[in-house]
XYZ file of C-alpha atoms in Angstrom:
671
model
C 24.770 -47.524 1.611
C 27.707 -46.891 3.400
C 30.969 -48.729 2.445
C 31.699 -49.531 6.580
C 30.640 -52.519 7.676
C 30.668 -53.095 11.158
C 30.425 -57.560 11.313
C 28.710 -57.344 14.723
C 26.765 -60.407 15.135
C 22.921 -60.798 14.820
C 20.967 -62.206 18.044
C 20.885 -60.407 21.663
C 23.831 -58.518 22.327
C 24.767 -61.290 25.763
C 24.972 -63.743 23.223
C 26.433 -62.044 20.143
C 30.434 -62.931 21.494
C 29.747 -66.296 22.173
C 27.754 -67.332 19.262
C 30.551 -65.314 17.218
C 33.190 -67.435 17.952
C 31.164 -70.618 17.643
C 30.808 -69.939 14.168
C 33.805 -68.253 12.840
C 36.248 -69.840 11.146
C 39.713 -71.748 12.831
C 43.351 -72.335 11.660
C 44.273 -76.140 12.273
C 47.234 -76.349 14.666
C 49.499 -77.390 11.779
C 48.740 -74.621 9.427
C 49.291 -71.984 12.330
C 53.526 -72.992 11.929
C 52.971 -71.905 8.186
C 51.540 -68.346 9.202
C 53.440 -65.372 10.072
C 51.705 -62.366 12.181
C 53.403 -58.540 12.491
C 52.808 -56.890 15.441
C 53.425 -53.188 15.627
C 53.916 -52.130 19.349
C 54.337 -53.733 22.803
C 52.510 -52.619 25.030
C 49.711 -54.180 26.894
C 47.635 -54.599 23.865
C 50.568 -55.344 21.260
C 52.711 -57.447 23.873
C 49.875 -59.651 24.894
C 48.645 -60.149 21.296
C 51.968 -60.668 20.362
C 52.186 -63.664 23.583
C 48.841 -65.442 23.083
C 49.250 -65.629 18.676
C 53.015 -67.727 19.429
C 51.180 -69.258 22.056
C 48.675 -70.483 19.678
C 51.530 -71.437 16.970
C 51.697 -68.687 14.618
C 55.009 -66.854 13.790
C 54.869 -63.589 15.270
C 56.982 -60.776 14.235
C 57.169 -58.145 16.942
C 58.502 -54.407 17.008
C 59.127 -51.992 19.167
C 60.885 -48.694 18.964
C 62.001 -49.237 22.797
C 64.971 -50.751 23.746
C 62.665 -53.292 25.406
C 58.773 -53.936 25.322
C 59.119 -53.358 29.130
C 59.560 -49.420 28.235
C 56.591 -49.437 26.532
C 53.676 -46.270 27.780
C 51.499 -48.841 29.135
C 54.380 -48.730 32.243
C 52.964 -45.497 32.929
C 49.435 -46.271 33.695
C 48.550 -46.070 37.513
C 45.377 -46.571 38.820
C 44.328 -50.013 38.051
C 42.304 -51.805 35.162
C 38.634 -52.250 35.844
C 36.669 -55.842 35.632
C 32.878 -57.211 36.998
C 34.260 -59.767 39.011
C 31.690 -58.023 41.672
C 33.933 -59.252 44.594
C 32.277 -55.918 46.894
C 29.380 -57.531 46.550
C 27.844 -53.689 45.686
C 26.040 -54.902 42.488
C 28.451 -54.991 39.887
C 27.675 -56.744 36.912
C 28.788 -57.269 33.117
C 25.799 -55.469 32.079
C 26.675 -52.488 34.788
C 29.829 -52.362 33.696
C 28.441 -51.912 29.668
C 26.097 -49.425 30.525
C 28.426 -47.556 32.591
C 31.002 -47.480 30.250
C 28.681 -46.464 26.905
C 26.886 -43.917 29.514
C 30.803 -42.919 30.184
C 31.705 -42.480 26.615
C 28.615 -39.991 25.980
C 26.483 -42.636 23.340
C 29.376 -42.832 21.512
C 30.730 -46.398 21.117
C 29.339 -49.456 19.342
C 27.354 -51.451 21.763
C 28.413 -54.753 20.913
C 32.311 -54.188 20.908
C 31.668 -52.721 24.602
C 29.615 -55.358 25.778
C 32.260 -57.880 24.625
C 34.493 -55.648 26.410
C 32.581 -55.959 29.701
C 31.923 -59.665 29.272
C 35.975 -60.537 29.267
C 37.371 -58.365 31.463
C 36.835 -60.896 34.862
C 38.933 -63.305 32.566
C 42.206 -60.607 32.282
C 42.130 -60.657 36.348
C 42.316 -64.638 36.364
C 44.993 -64.548 33.571
C 47.186 -61.787 35.253
C 46.734 -62.844 38.803
C 48.052 -66.892 36.982
C 51.371 -64.761 35.556
C 52.117 -63.414 38.948
C 50.634 -59.896 38.819
C 50.830 -58.631 42.418
C 47.142 -56.992 42.518
C 46.524 -55.638 45.933
C 44.638 -57.774 48.355
C 42.657 -57.114 51.719
C 43.383 -58.097 55.062
C 41.998 -61.539 54.599
C 44.094 -61.408 51.324
C 41.090 -61.777 48.488
C 41.964 -59.336 45.257
C 40.809 -55.601 46.601
C 38.850 -53.455 45.294
C 38.522 -49.361 44.862
C 36.751 -46.554 42.891
C 36.986 -44.713 39.395
C 35.000 -41.752 38.257
C 31.969 -42.423 36.686
C 30.433 -45.447 38.622
C 29.097 -46.149 41.764
C 30.759 -49.525 42.375
C 34.183 -50.685 43.278
C 35.296 -52.601 40.518
C 39.159 -51.215 39.553
C 42.075 -53.903 40.708
C 45.062 -51.969 41.101
C 48.800 -52.838 42.183
C 49.314 -49.159 44.385
C 50.149 -46.489 41.698
C 52.074 -48.639 39.500
C 48.964 -51.061 37.537
C 50.292 -50.574 34.793
C 53.797 -51.773 35.058
C 52.880 -55.026 37.147
C 50.317 -56.192 34.302
C 53.165 -55.271 31.270
C 55.674 -57.369 33.473
C 53.268 -59.987 33.255
C 52.531 -59.549 29.382
C 56.401 -59.179 29.031
C 57.396 -62.908 30.743
C 54.647 -64.464 28.462
C 55.694 -62.596 25.490
C 59.856 -64.116 26.530
C 58.702 -67.198 26.906
C 57.547 -67.304 23.025
C 60.962 -65.637 22.351
C 62.821 -68.047 23.931
C 60.763 -70.788 21.998
C 61.612 -68.644 18.373
C 57.919 -67.902 18.716
C 58.274 -64.370 18.774
C 60.885 -62.762 17.086
C 61.366 -59.532 18.554
C 62.609 -56.118 16.928
C 63.266 -54.112 19.622
C 64.747 -50.368 18.734
C 62.759 -50.261 15.522
C 60.054 -48.045 14.300
C 57.087 -49.022 11.347
C 57.484 -46.249 8.629
C 55.116 -47.311 6.386
C 52.853 -50.557 5.248
C 53.137 -52.706 2.202
C 49.674 -53.649 0.115
C 49.840 -56.529 -1.750
C 46.621 -57.422 -4.490
C 44.945 -54.994 -1.474
C 45.776 -57.020 1.658
C 47.949 -55.931 4.284
C 51.166 -58.124 3.550
C 54.278 -56.418 5.750
C 55.880 -53.177 7.077
C 58.852 -50.821 6.308
C 60.925 -50.287 9.571
C 63.770 -48.525 10.037
C 66.630 -49.594 12.379
C 66.968 -46.790 14.951
C 70.747 -48.044 16.013
C 71.998 -48.434 12.192
C 69.647 -46.308 10.602
C 69.421 -49.602 8.565
C 65.578 -49.579 6.159
C 64.346 -52.873 6.316
C 61.435 -54.982 4.656
C 59.515 -57.456 6.485
C 56.392 -59.534 4.904
C 53.865 -61.278 7.302
C 50.184 -62.824 6.160
C 48.211 -59.859 8.245
C 49.595 -56.646 9.882
C 48.415 -56.095 13.514
C 49.249 -52.248 15.064
C 49.059 -51.423 18.451
C 50.670 -48.714 18.877
C 48.589 -46.297 21.368
C 47.424 -43.121 21.055
C 47.498 -39.303 19.353
C 47.588 -37.388 22.705
C 51.610 -35.775 21.319
C 49.674 -33.607 18.678
C 49.375 -31.620 21.762
C 53.094 -31.379 22.355
C 52.424 -31.112 25.628
C 50.314 -34.182 27.260
C 51.139 -37.105 29.841
C 52.311 -39.353 27.354
C 55.971 -40.451 26.519
C 57.682 -38.162 24.561
C 58.008 -40.705 21.947
C 54.392 -41.921 21.786
C 53.437 -41.080 18.291
C 50.738 -41.631 15.868
C 53.390 -42.536 12.937
C 52.024 -46.109 12.324
C 48.691 -45.367 12.781
C 48.687 -42.102 10.097
C 50.988 -44.344 7.727
C 47.648 -46.895 7.461
C 45.473 -44.399 7.384
C 47.265 -42.595 4.165
C 47.544 -46.099 2.658
C 43.463 -46.965 2.825
C 42.614 -47.266 6.427
C 39.543 -45.138 7.797
C 41.009 -42.917 10.801
C 37.403 -42.409 13.335
C 36.452 -39.464 15.757
C 40.218 -38.067 15.991
C 38.246 -35.562 18.050
C 37.491 -37.044 20.656
C 40.200 -36.840 22.699
C 40.695 -36.961 26.974
C 41.843 -34.490 28.854
C 42.610 -35.977 31.865
C 41.196 -33.642 35.274
C 44.377 -34.564 37.719
C 47.638 -33.607 36.766
C 50.732 -31.569 37.470
C 50.548 -28.156 36.410
C 52.272 -27.023 33.188
C 55.194 -24.830 35.047
C 56.416 -22.821 31.919
C 57.534 -22.298 28.981
C 60.259 -24.803 28.962
C 58.432 -28.097 29.820
C 58.179 -30.994 27.172
C 55.946 -33.326 29.130
C 53.077 -32.942 31.816
C 53.073 -35.901 34.323
C 50.001 -37.504 35.228
C 48.667 -38.316 38.994
C 46.197 -41.414 39.044
C 42.442 -41.128 39.155
C 42.418 -43.124 42.127
C 43.304 -39.897 43.962
C 39.755 -39.393 43.945
C 38.703 -41.360 45.841
C 40.167 -39.935 49.216
C 40.696 -36.582 47.743
C 38.759 -33.849 47.626
C 38.883 -30.719 45.171
C 38.168 -27.260 45.605
C 39.217 -23.659 45.032
C 38.417 -20.455 47.242
C 35.198 -19.383 47.754
C 36.230 -15.857 47.217
C 37.998 -14.222 44.430
C 40.200 -12.046 46.997
C 41.681 -15.394 48.597
C 42.417 -17.180 44.942
C 44.051 -13.941 44.490
C 46.002 -13.686 47.490
C 46.840 -17.562 47.016
C 48.047 -16.597 43.543
C 50.490 -14.172 44.734
C 51.943 -15.487 47.980
C 50.281 -14.183 50.428
C 48.076 -17.092 51.792
C 48.683 -20.485 52.235
C 45.468 -23.196 51.384
C 46.123 -24.682 55.127
C 45.345 -21.495 56.191
C 41.736 -21.442 54.570
C 38.494 -22.095 56.995
C 36.578 -24.395 55.966
C 33.425 -22.547 54.850
C 35.720 -20.425 52.305
C 36.337 -23.597 50.519
C 34.472 -24.506 47.460
C 34.270 -28.308 46.573
C 32.572 -27.680 42.970
C 32.209 -30.961 42.230
C 30.538 -32.190 45.721
C 28.571 -29.033 45.115
C 27.577 -29.551 41.463
C 27.184 -33.528 41.347
C 26.033 -34.528 44.309
C 25.367 -38.224 43.529
C 29.390 -39.129 42.479
C 30.733 -35.940 43.596
C 34.790 -36.180 43.020
C 34.304 -39.238 40.776
C 32.427 -37.513 38.115
C 33.816 -38.998 34.583
C 37.012 -37.114 33.644
C 35.420 -34.935 30.255
C 33.397 -33.392 33.321
C 35.870 -32.860 35.840
C 38.329 -31.254 33.485
C 35.707 -29.139 32.459
C 34.586 -27.759 35.738
C 38.379 -27.367 36.680
C 39.002 -24.990 33.932
C 35.538 -23.056 34.650
C 36.796 -22.466 37.812
C 39.989 -21.528 36.857
C 38.585 -19.328 34.041
C 36.561 -17.386 35.854
C 39.528 -16.675 38.419
C 39.607 -18.660 41.088
C 42.946 -21.064 40.126
C 45.375 -21.272 42.612
C 48.975 -21.762 41.166
C 50.742 -18.137 39.728
C 49.454 -19.181 36.407
C 46.252 -19.410 37.687
C 45.443 -22.800 35.877
C 45.615 -25.000 39.050
C 42.674 -26.474 42.065
C 43.466 -28.155 44.820
C 43.238 -31.731 45.819
C 42.990 -32.363 49.635
C 43.820 -35.135 51.451
C 43.178 -33.801 55.016
C 39.456 -35.602 55.186
C 40.758 -38.638 54.368
C 44.356 -38.645 57.016
C 41.327 -37.569 59.529
C 38.939 -40.400 58.525
C 41.422 -43.132 57.880
C 43.366 -41.819 61.643
C 40.503 -41.927 63.960
C 39.423 -46.115 62.184
C 43.200 -46.804 62.770
C 42.912 -45.814 66.448
C 39.891 -47.796 66.891
C 41.285 -50.884 65.445
C 44.305 -50.035 67.640
C 42.771 -49.848 71.027
C 43.422 -46.091 70.985
C 41.122 -44.315 72.924
C 41.215 -40.264 72.864
C 43.637 -40.018 70.443
C 45.805 -36.552 70.396
C 45.527 -35.024 66.449
C 48.844 -36.013 66.099
C 48.216 -39.737 66.504
C 45.530 -39.447 64.338
C 47.407 -37.758 61.209
C 49.858 -40.404 62.144
C 47.806 -43.572 61.304
C 45.933 -40.993 58.652
C 49.191 -40.527 56.465
C 50.490 -44.534 56.874
C 47.190 -46.021 55.297
C 47.679 -43.200 52.733
C 51.094 -43.628 52.023
C 50.256 -47.237 51.947
C 47.818 -46.642 48.654
C 49.103 -43.850 46.770
C 52.631 -43.618 48.930
C 54.365 -43.689 45.200
C 52.383 -41.079 43.676
C 52.599 -38.892 46.596
C 56.504 -39.325 46.392
C 56.201 -38.291 42.711
C 54.336 -35.196 43.096
C 56.624 -34.330 46.006
C 60.231 -34.799 43.962
C 58.291 -32.812 41.066
C 56.991 -29.763 43.088
C 58.813 -29.898 45.961
C 55.843 -29.716 48.295
C 54.734 -32.491 51.094
C 51.171 -33.360 49.571
C 50.539 -34.834 53.250
C 50.692 -31.768 54.092
C 49.709 -29.234 51.448
C 47.195 -29.905 49.550
C 47.971 -31.130 45.908
C 47.642 -28.855 42.744
C 46.441 -30.429 39.584
C 44.755 -28.839 36.691
C 43.732 -31.159 33.267
C 45.496 -31.905 30.818
C 46.263 -34.274 27.414
C 46.268 -37.808 28.105
C 44.119 -40.170 26.393
C 42.787 -40.049 22.896
C 39.274 -42.473 22.072
C 39.457 -41.824 18.511
C 41.712 -44.051 16.243
C 42.031 -46.067 13.477
C 37.986 -47.472 12.863
C 38.085 -51.449 13.203
C 35.114 -53.486 12.116
C 34.107 -56.377 15.018
C 36.895 -58.575 14.126
C 39.547 -55.853 14.885
C 40.369 -55.416 11.402
C 40.498 -51.672 9.875
C 38.905 -50.868 6.550
C 42.405 -52.871 4.703
C 42.155 -56.718 4.372
C 44.323 -58.090 6.609
C 45.367 -54.978 8.434
C 44.120 -54.853 11.775
C 44.519 -52.326 15.008
C 44.418 -52.758 18.679
C 44.176 -50.904 21.969
C 44.350 -47.839 22.011
C 44.947 -46.966 18.599
C 41.622 -47.894 17.392
C 38.569 -46.196 17.705
C 36.615 -49.468 19.181
C 35.619 -48.977 22.444
C 35.326 -45.684 24.807
C 32.980 -43.420 22.904
C 33.658 -39.539 23.164
C 34.979 -40.192 26.679
C 37.361 -43.179 28.590
C 36.419 -44.215 32.131
C 39.221 -44.393 34.305
C 40.504 -47.677 34.344
C 39.167 -48.789 30.818
C 42.792 -48.444 28.712
C 44.369 -51.089 30.237
C 40.951 -53.528 30.139
C 40.944 -52.899 26.494
C 44.066 -52.975 25.896
C 44.244 -56.675 27.665
C 41.154 -57.618 26.226
C 41.746 -57.290 22.346
C 45.026 -58.674 23.157
C 44.492 -61.567 24.720
C 41.232 -62.395 24.264
C 39.826 -61.006 21.124
C 42.103 -60.759 18.371
C 43.427 -64.354 18.980
C 40.259 -65.379 17.688
C 38.868 -62.933 15.236
C 42.523 -62.757 13.357
C 41.886 -66.774 12.806
C 38.684 -66.315 10.657
C 40.888 -64.128 8.098
C 43.846 -66.553 8.244
C 41.973 -69.544 7.391
C 41.985 -68.007 4.072
C 45.902 -68.270 3.957
C 47.180 -71.732 4.698
C 48.019 -72.156 1.619
C 49.835 -68.964 0.723
C 52.832 -69.629 1.488
C 55.787 -67.080 2.536
C 54.804 -63.802 1.260
C 58.223 -62.720 -0.350
C 59.884 -59.004 0.111
C 61.766 -58.623 -3.309
C 58.631 -57.712 -5.146
C 57.613 -54.063 -6.897
C 55.124 -53.291 -3.911
C 58.068 -53.240 -1.319
C 60.357 -51.148 -3.682
C 57.521 -49.010 -4.631
C 57.113 -48.236 -0.536
C 60.633 -48.807 0.298
C 61.470 -45.677 -2.087
C 58.787 -43.320 -0.623
C 60.080 -44.233 2.748
C 63.811 -43.549 2.002
C 63.041 -40.347 -0.550
C 61.318 -38.708 2.433
C 64.233 -39.761 5.245
C 66.798 -38.456 2.401
C 64.534 -35.033 2.449
C 64.663 -34.688 6.137
C 68.276 -35.182 5.671
C 69.433 -32.399 3.023
C 66.799 -29.881 3.816
C 68.503 -26.873 4.286
C 65.653 -25.079 7.145
C 67.055 -23.090 10.155
C 64.250 -24.098 12.656
C 64.259 -27.205 14.570
C 61.684 -29.968 15.063
C 60.624 -29.182 18.610
C 59.796 -25.579 17.081
C 56.885 -26.644 14.739
C 55.701 -29.262 17.578
C 55.950 -26.653 19.628
C 54.138 -24.185 17.600
C 51.313 -27.084 16.776
C 50.758 -27.858 20.438
C 50.117 -24.309 21.445
C 46.974 -23.969 18.434
C 45.610 -27.029 19.285
C 45.503 -26.727 23.437
C 44.094 -23.031 22.464
C 41.433 -23.959 19.601
C 41.591 -27.742 19.519
C 41.255 -28.116 23.829
C 38.510 -29.001 26.424
C 36.631 -26.218 24.639
C 36.028 -25.710 20.801
C 33.708 -23.713 19.071
C 33.092 -22.533 14.880
C 35.493 -19.752 14.636
C 38.520 -21.214 16.465
C 38.274 -24.487 14.668
C 38.260 -22.784 11.422
C 41.351 -21.002 12.265
C 43.078 -24.001 13.527
C 42.751 -26.253 10.339
C 44.278 -23.048 8.937
C 47.445 -22.463 10.906
C 47.805 -26.269 10.970
C 48.214 -25.891 7.320
C 50.117 -23.342 7.399
C 52.652 -24.262 10.376
C 53.004 -27.524 8.004
C 54.091 -26.001 4.829
C 56.687 -23.605 6.960
C 57.935 -27.149 8.465
C 58.562 -28.791 4.881
C 60.115 -24.999 3.799
C 62.324 -24.357 6.805
C 62.548 -27.878 9.408
C 66.866 -29.150 9.647
C 66.942 -32.345 11.020
C 71.039 -32.101 11.991
C 73.262 -35.872 12.079
C 72.702 -38.675 8.894
C 70.164 -40.947 7.947
C 72.599 -44.428 8.710
C 73.092 -43.407 12.047
C 71.080 -43.129 15.334
C 69.185 -40.117 14.745
C 66.908 -38.777 17.568
C 66.095 -35.565 15.425
C 65.194 -37.887 12.116
C 62.922 -39.867 13.571
C 61.501 -37.194 15.715
C 60.916 -35.141 12.052
C 58.362 -37.894 10.872
C 56.780 -38.290 13.286
C 56.014 -34.363 13.886
C 55.055 -34.663 9.794
C 52.363 -37.055 10.368
C 51.304 -34.739 13.564
C 50.819 -31.536 11.452
C 48.635 -33.794 8.855
C 46.604 -35.259 11.752
C 46.011 -31.963 13.552
C 44.471 -30.325 11.044
C 42.261 -34.089 10.263
C 41.124 -33.648 14.093
C 40.506 -29.618 13.465
C 38.222 -30.733 10.790
C 36.326 -33.876 12.469
C 35.640 -31.035 15.311
C 34.378 -28.385 13.271
C 31.920 -31.234 11.474
C 30.351 -32.807 14.560
C 28.241 -29.899 15.653
C 27.471 -31.040 18.639
C 28.818 -31.356 22.653
C 29.945 -34.984 23.359
C 32.008 -36.041 25.732
C 35.689 -35.262 25.463
C 34.445 -32.958 22.945
C 32.772 -29.516 24.380
C 31.751 -27.118 21.258
C 30.649 -23.801 23.036
C 27.578 -23.568 20.943
C 26.216 -26.724 22.108
C 25.385 -26.647 26.053
C 21.985 -26.787 27.813
C 20.878 -23.071 29.043
C 18.346 -23.645 31.304
C 16.616 -27.019 33.821
C 18.760 -29.050 35.563
C 21.550 -29.430 33.216
C 22.083 -25.812 32.976
C 25.810 -25.593 31.363
C 26.760 -28.851 30.496
C 26.954 -30.642 27.419
C 24.231 -30.874 24.496
C 24.023 -33.946 22.831
C 22.729 -34.000 19.573
C 21.600 -37.716 19.120
C 19.359 -36.654 15.771
C 21.902 -35.689 13.732
C 25.435 -37.033 14.863
C 24.577 -40.561 16.365
C 27.209 -41.869 14.451
C 31.127 -42.866 14.315
C 33.174 -40.222 11.812
C 35.445 -42.242 9.753
C 37.514 -40.467 7.324
C 38.757 -41.854 4.115
C 42.239 -39.941 3.134
C 42.175 -38.092 0.043
C 45.480 -36.026 0.025
C 45.070 -32.780 2.074
C 43.849 -33.527 5.287
C 41.218 -30.868 4.754
C 40.058 -33.036 1.837
C 39.159 -36.025 4.152
C 36.365 -37.946 3.209
C 33.263 -38.077 5.910
C 31.959 -41.976 6.081
C 29.543 -42.627 8.872
C 28.786 -45.465 10.751
C 24.876 -44.788 12.298
C 25.668 -46.391 15.749
C 22.382 -48.022 16.877
C 21.013 -48.314 20.524
C 18.854 -51.658 21.425
C 19.933 -52.618 24.829
C 20.984 -49.318 26.670
C 18.063 -45.738 26.165
C 19.692 -43.414 24.833
C 19.448 -40.247 26.806
C 21.443 -37.255 28.313
C 23.993 -38.244 31.127
C 23.836 -36.909 34.161
C 26.273 -37.271 36.964
C 23.517 -35.251 39.599
């Protein structure tokens, strides 16, 4: 029997969550005052959880490595947040959102968790509107929606191209209210460096004050990890440069299983890499695919001329352009899921049709949308026989209203006007569907240790649909964890304050200090970034958009070699008792060097193609789906949950078999 118990309730899927809430244990309001909860990470998942738990009466200690929760990487989310409100009257429903999410994840997610996510999605919008989040509205003042990839309805609520920022400000205001009341003890510029277990239960953390370097002990009756994903294992990604996997990896090494690490999302619309000197990449929101058309030159000679600067994209006739997504996937066109769009772009560029100097870019063109919007506006304004210039002017105004800040960002980075010249885009690492394994309660395999938001694996399977990250983060924090954590804490009402002067805290603090002392005293000659870049290159080349057995075995060996060199050769300047960004990076990269090897091992074991995990050996060879990813449901319809055993190569695989009772298990098709 598997050691994994997902704790999914019995009964029809539409009733599971409601019936479960009706029967779980609760904590009396008077007793909540005597229970402490640590929340590590204050993005949308952690911030909403901290605010809600404090509102319920618990004592919350929140930790952020940034100087304010407002700096969390959630702020960078651009396009929107999904919810099954059906405001557009286009046939949306809770079931359809559930179905689209499971299908979009290529049938590798837990049905019950995804249905619950779809079910509470509507509550999120009501909550955020009540907080004053300025969602876009239509002419009549009603909340507006737009489409995202992998769906046939418009269900995405948005605030121009800065939805994450606005949602985070709403969440932050809720947190601030509780900070002022003394219910949240906020620790900015603190990094969790390990978790402390007492009698098998998570009872606290060891954290470092990033300003003074002081090592601190913090205890609680439960610990919640909400520290985001591990995309920076690739070095270059759309994540903030400080985004890291340290908290998630430390709890993995203390007994929390790590699930599906190879399920990583490569986002199709990012500004292309321009050279080896870059330290991060920039996302261009998926919402742009609503109106932008993706194309490359139809002829190799034209692509070569564009790469060499002899031809401009605006000089290419319509018949000489290949709108390859519209050609290959007529039902969904430019709004196919991210994994499909990314692989299609790579295929065109690998064939020589890329359009920038490196040959690693495709065009995202708004000319047709500008013309379409311009003609509509001319009719609305009663302008008969408008000139082409007038149509363009009116159309550009509408596009600016919808996407203005994104176009401005692109122009500042690339120094080209995207209203006049098509944008250049290329896939980049963006999100991680894998993460810490959790059950239906969002608890890890360590009692009292929870994991929410992108840091866990639970809702997106092998590929996340656009605008679902914000939905999951806020669902976990506002509407799921506050219920489920009470079921566990009901047994702790007589426990009293957890002391920090115990041997368990002594031992973990010593481990943390020993590692810091090693970094400071190691007589190496190479910087942390030197090793991080080498790791990133191996990951992108051999564990990136396309993977094969030979490359994955090489990646595991190479990552192990880089890790061994890292511990011998890394040089960390400065001291431990001060603000030391290089010391922070050293600890994070040390964890990436272990996670990267497990990532490659997971990809090697999963001998199928599904979602963001594409194995070259598992491809449809004929029929309508020729060339597409080929899933193997007979052998791989499970969650890979890895148990730490020392070296990443020695990790033990546990399987949570996935059951599909409410959705037919079949090959995805977006044709």
